[in-house]
Amino acid sequence: MDIIKIIGIGFISLIITVILKEYRKEYAIYVVIICGAIILLYSIDTISSIVNFLKEISKNKSFNTEFISCLLKITGISILTEYAVSICKDSGESAIASKIDLGGKVLIISMSIPIIGTTLESLIKILNVRLKRRCDE
């Protein structure tokens, strides 16, 4: 199972980090960054299979490919933001972590606006059709 390998990498990094914090605290953050990079690289195959699956769905169905692309970007932003926030918190820089978190949220909201707008337009059209049917009855 992939999760067992990921957890193993995390625990090994945790042990190394705890040991380094006692002797060379400044090197512990490098272990955390390398651990995150290894786990991210290990997950790339899974991520690419998910992206390919979504591309296939968008080809076969009447999905708007721009929405799927936007959702993938939003997901990427959230993953990278969480990674950066965690590293900052591990380093003891919670103020910087808060700023990165806020920036990620603002980017996600700004990228979501077209999806929200289109969804609201569709909802209004559906409601108008139903209201018109009721008035005609």
PDB file of C-alpha atoms in Angstrom:
ATOM      1  CA  MET A   1       0.000   0.000   0.000  1.00  0.00           C
ATOM      2  CA  ASP A   2       1.217   3.440  -0.894  1.00  0.00           C
ATOM      3  CA  ILE A   3       0.043   5.015   2.342  1.00  0.00           C
ATOM      4  CA  ILE A   4       2.279   2.694   4.365  1.00  0.00           C
ATOM      5  CA  LYS A   5       5.316   3.890   2.371  1.00  0.00           C
ATOM      6  CA  ILE A   6       4.309   7.533   2.786  1.00  0.00           C
ATOM      7  CA  ILE A   7       3.807   7.098   6.531  1.00  0.00           C
ATOM      8  CA  GLY A   8       7.154   5.295   6.736  1.00  0.00           C
ATOM      9  CA  ILE A   9       8.926   8.180   5.011  1.00  0.00           C
ATOM     10  CA  GLY A  10       7.186  10.576   7.393  1.00  0.00           C
ATOM     11  CA  PHE A  11       8.144   8.634  10.528  1.00  0.00           C
ATOM     12  CA  ILE A  12      11.764   8.236   9.441  1.00  0.00           C
ATOM     13  CA  SER A  13      11.924  11.971   8.771  1.00  0.00           C
ATOM     14  CA  LEU A  14      10.293  12.644  12.121  1.00  0.00           C
ATOM     15  CA  ILE A  15      12.907  10.596  13.955  1.00  0.00           C
ATOM     16  CA  ILE A  16      15.744  12.312  12.101  1.00  0.00           C
ATOM     17  CA  THR A  17      14.191  15.729  12.782  1.00  0.00           C
ATOM     18  CA  VAL A  18      13.787  15.048  16.503  1.00  0.00           C
ATOM     19  CA  ILE A  19      17.414  13.922  16.751  1.00  0.00           C
ATOM     20  CA  LEU A  20      18.677  16.918  14.758  1.00  0.00           C
ATOM     21  CA  LYS A  21      16.693  19.385  16.881  1.00  0.00           C
ATOM     22  CA  GLU A  22      18.714  18.289  19.900  1.00  0.00           C
ATOM     23  CA  TYR A  23      22.105  18.778  18.261  1.00  0.00           C
ATOM     24  CA  ARG A  24      21.769  20.945  15.127  1.00  0.00           C
ATOM     25  CA  LYS A  25      18.391  22.659  15.182  1.00  0.00           C
ATOM     26  CA  GLU A  26      19.077  24.657  12.015  1.00  0.00           C
ATOM     27  CA  TYR A  27      19.320  21.477   9.911  1.00  0.00           C
ATOM     28  CA  ALA A  28      15.994  20.026  11.058  1.00  0.00           C
ATOM     29  CA  ILE A  29      13.974  22.210   8.694  1.00  0.00           C
ATOM     30  CA  TYR A  30      15.922  20.839   5.727  1.00  0.00           C
ATOM     31  CA  VAL A  31      14.842  17.325   6.658  1.00  0.00           C
ATOM     32  CA  VAL A  32      11.227  18.489   6.786  1.00  0.00           C
ATOM     33  CA  ILE A  33      11.491  20.119   3.349  1.00  0.00           C
ATOM     34  CA  ILE A  34      13.192  17.085   1.812  1.00  0.00           C
ATOM     35  CA  CYS A  35      10.611  14.761   3.367  1.00  0.00           C
ATOM     36  CA  GLY A  36       7.776  16.804   1.891  1.00  0.00           C
ATOM     37  CA  ALA A  37       9.451  16.849  -1.512  1.00  0.00           C
ATOM     38  CA  ILE A  38       9.970  13.071  -1.464  1.00  0.00           C
ATOM     39  CA  ILE A  39       6.340  12.449  -0.519  1.00  0.00           C
ATOM     40  CA  LEU A  40       5.169  14.885  -3.191  1.00  0.00           C
ATOM     41  CA  LEU A  41       7.358  13.230  -5.829  1.00  0.00           C
ATOM     42  CA  TYR A  42       6.125   9.828  -4.702  1.00  0.00           C
ATOM     43  CA  SER A  43       2.546  11.044  -5.144  1.00  0.00           C
ATOM     44  CA  ILE A  44       3.055  12.441  -8.651  1.00  0.00           C
ATOM     45  CA  ASP A  45       2.054   9.145 -10.321  1.00  0.00           C
ATOM     46  CA  THR A  46      -1.238   9.160  -8.438  1.00  0.00           C
ATOM     47  CA  ILE A  47      -1.803  12.822  -9.188  1.00  0.00           C
ATOM     48  CA  SER A  48      -1.137  12.319 -12.898  1.00  0.00           C
ATOM     49  CA  SER A  49      -3.552   9.372 -13.032  1.00  0.00           C
ATOM     50  CA  ILE A  50      -6.238  11.540 -11.433  1.00  0.00           C
ATOM     51  CA  VAL A  51      -5.573  14.323 -13.953  1.00  0.00           C
ATOM     52  CA  ASN A  52      -5.727  11.842 -16.843  1.00  0.00           C
ATOM     53  CA  PHE A  53      -8.992  10.419 -15.504  1.00  0.00           C
ATOM     54  CA  LEU A  54     -10.508  13.884 -15.309  1.00  0.00           C
ATOM     55  CA  LYS A  55      -9.327  14.638 -18.851  1.00  0.00           C
ATOM     56  CA  GLU A  56     -11.012  11.463 -20.104  1.00  0.00           C
ATOM     57  CA  ILE A  57     -14.243  12.359 -18.336  1.00  0.00           C
ATOM     58  CA  SER A  58     -14.190  15.825 -19.857  1.00  0.00           C
ATOM     59  CA  LYS A  59     -13.733  14.336 -23.350  1.00  0.00           C
ATOM     60  CA  ASN A  60     -16.551  11.807 -23.020  1.00  0.00           C
ATOM     61  CA  LYS A  61     -19.105  13.995 -21.295  1.00  0.00           C
ATOM     62  CA  SER A  62     -20.368  17.482 -21.882  1.00  0.00           C
ATOM     63  CA  PHE A  63     -18.203  18.984 -19.145  1.00  0.00           C
ATOM     64  CA  ASN A  64     -16.615  22.346 -19.521  1.00  0.00           C
ATOM     65  CA  THR A  65     -12.880  21.632 -19.678  1.00  0.00           C
ATOM     66  CA  GLU A  66     -12.124  25.087 -18.325  1.00  0.00           C
ATOM     67  CA  PHE A  67     -13.892  24.170 -15.079  1.00  0.00           C
ATOM     68  CA  ILE A  68     -11.930  20.971 -14.669  1.00  0.00           C
ATOM     69  CA  SER A  69      -8.694  22.855 -15.347  1.00  0.00           C
ATOM     70  CA  CYS A  70      -9.691  25.508 -12.821  1.00  0.00           C
ATOM     71  CA  LEU A  71     -10.568  22.875 -10.203  1.00  0.00           C
ATOM     72  CA  LEU A  72      -7.207  21.175 -10.707  1.00  0.00           C
ATOM     73  CA  LYS A  73      -5.398  24.489 -10.284  1.00  0.00           C
ATOM     74  CA  ILE A  74      -7.387  25.229  -7.130  1.00  0.00           C
ATOM     75  CA  THR A  75      -6.495  21.798  -5.765  1.00  0.00           C
ATOM     76  CA  GLY A  76      -2.818  22.375  -6.568  1.00  0.00           C
ATOM     77  CA  ILE A  77      -2.866  25.764  -4.874  1.00  0.00           C
ATOM     78  CA  SER A  78      -4.430  24.308  -1.754  1.00  0.00           C
ATOM     79  CA  ILE A  79      -1.916  21.441  -1.564  1.00  0.00           C
ATOM     80  CA  LEU A  80       1.105  23.697  -2.085  1.00  0.00           C
ATOM     81  CA  THR A  81      -0.248  26.302   0.335  1.00  0.00           C
ATOM     82  CA  GLU A  82      -0.778  23.692   3.038  1.00  0.00           C
ATOM     83  CA  TYR A  83       2.746  22.364   2.462  1.00  0.00           C
ATOM     84  CA  ALA A  84       4.291  25.831   2.774  1.00  0.00           C
ATOM     85  CA  VAL A  85       2.191  26.693   5.831  1.00  0.00           C
ATOM     86  CA  SER A  86       3.248  23.465   7.546  1.00  0.00           C
ATOM     87  CA  ILE A  87       6.932  24.153   6.885  1.00  0.00           C
ATOM     88  CA  CYS A  88       6.616  27.686   8.254  1.00  0.00           C
ATOM     89  CA  LYS A  89       4.842  26.441  11.382  1.00  0.00           C
ATOM     90  CA  ASP A  90       7.486  23.741  11.871  1.00  0.00           C
ATOM     91  CA  SER A  91      10.112  26.485  11.683  1.00  0.00           C
ATOM     92  CA  GLY A  92       8.289  28.499  14.314  1.00  0.00           C
ATOM     93  CA  GLU A  93       7.216  31.211  11.877  1.00  0.00           C
ATOM     94  CA  SER A  94       3.464  31.183  12.411  1.00  0.00           C
ATOM     95  CA  ALA A  95       3.121  34.814  11.253  1.00  0.00           C
ATOM     96  CA  ILE A  96       4.540  33.975   7.829  1.00  0.00           C
ATOM     97  CA  ALA A  97       2.403  30.816   7.758  1.00  0.00           C
ATOM     98  CA  SER A  98      -0.720  32.926   8.313  1.00  0.00           C
ATOM     99  CA  LYS A  99       0.211  35.241   5.446  1.00  0.00           C
ATOM    100  CA  ILE A 100       0.813  32.323   3.064  1.00  0.00           C
ATOM    101  CA  ASP A 101      -2.487  30.773   4.136  1.00  0.00           C
ATOM    102  CA  LEU A 102      -4.328  34.031   3.497  1.00  0.00           C
ATOM    103  CA  GLY A 103      -2.678  34.437   0.088  1.00  0.00           C
ATOM    104  CA  GLY A 104      -3.645  30.887  -0.894  1.00  0.00           C
ATOM    105  CA  LYS A 105      -7.250  31.465   0.157  1.00  0.00           C
ATOM    106  CA  VAL A 106      -7.453  34.702  -1.819  1.00  0.00           C
ATOM    107  CA  LEU A 107      -6.093  32.953  -4.934  1.00  0.00           C
ATOM    108  CA  ILE A 108      -8.560  30.089  -4.516  1.00  0.00           C
ATOM    109  CA  ILE A 109     -11.499  32.465  -4.145  1.00  0.00           C
ATOM    110  CA  SER A 110     -10.425  34.505  -7.165  1.00  0.00           C
ATOM    111  CA  MET A 111     -10.110  31.362  -9.280  1.00  0.00           C
ATOM    112  CA  SER A 112     -13.516  30.119  -8.066  1.00  0.00           C
ATOM    113  CA  ILE A 113     -15.443  33.204  -9.173  1.00  0.00           C
ATOM    114  CA  PRO A 114     -16.062  32.023 -12.776  1.00  0.00           C
ATOM    115  CA  ILE A 115     -17.354  28.670 -11.521  1.00  0.00           C
ATOM    116  CA  ILE A 116     -19.588  30.320  -8.945  1.00  0.00           C
ATOM    117  CA  GLY A 117     -20.917  32.773 -11.542  1.00  0.00           C
ATOM    118  CA  THR A 118     -21.732  30.064 -14.064  1.00  0.00           C
ATOM    119  CA  THR A 119     -23.368  27.916 -11.386  1.00  0.00           C
ATOM    120  CA  LEU A 120     -25.531  30.817 -10.246  1.00  0.00           C
ATOM    121  CA  GLU A 121     -26.514  31.607 -13.849  1.00  0.00           C
ATOM    122  CA  SER A 122     -27.558  27.987 -14.388  1.00  0.00           C
ATOM    123  CA  LEU A 123     -29.520  27.976 -11.144  1.00  0.00           C
ATOM    124  CA  ILE A 124     -31.326  31.186 -12.094  1.00  0.00           C
ATOM    125  CA  LYS A 125     -32.226  29.726 -15.506  1.00  0.00           C
ATOM    126  CA  ILE A 126     -33.609  26.584 -13.888  1.00  0.00           C
ATOM    127  CA  LEU A 127     -35.642  28.600 -11.387  1.00  0.00           C
ATOM    128  CA  ASN A 128     -36.976  30.881 -14.121  1.00  0.00           C
ATOM    129  CA  VAL A 129     -38.122  27.891 -16.187  1.00  0.00           C
ATOM    130  CA  ARG A 130     -39.892  26.364 -13.173  1.00  0.00           C
ATOM    131  CA  LEU A 131     -41.536  29.658 -12.253  1.00  0.00           C
ATOM    132  CA  LYS A 132     -42.682  30.146 -15.835  1.00  0.00           C
ATOM    133  CA  ARG A 133     -44.216  26.645 -15.884  1.00  0.00           C
ATOM    134  CA  ARG A 134     -46.082  27.342 -12.643  1.00  0.00           C
ATOM    135  CA  CYS A 135     -47.405  30.649 -13.964  1.00  0.00           C
ATOM    136  CA  ASP A 136     -48.581  28.952 -17.173  1.00  0.00           C
ATOM    137  CA  GLU A 137     -50.525  26.308 -15.207  1.00  0.00           C
TER     138      GLU A 137
END
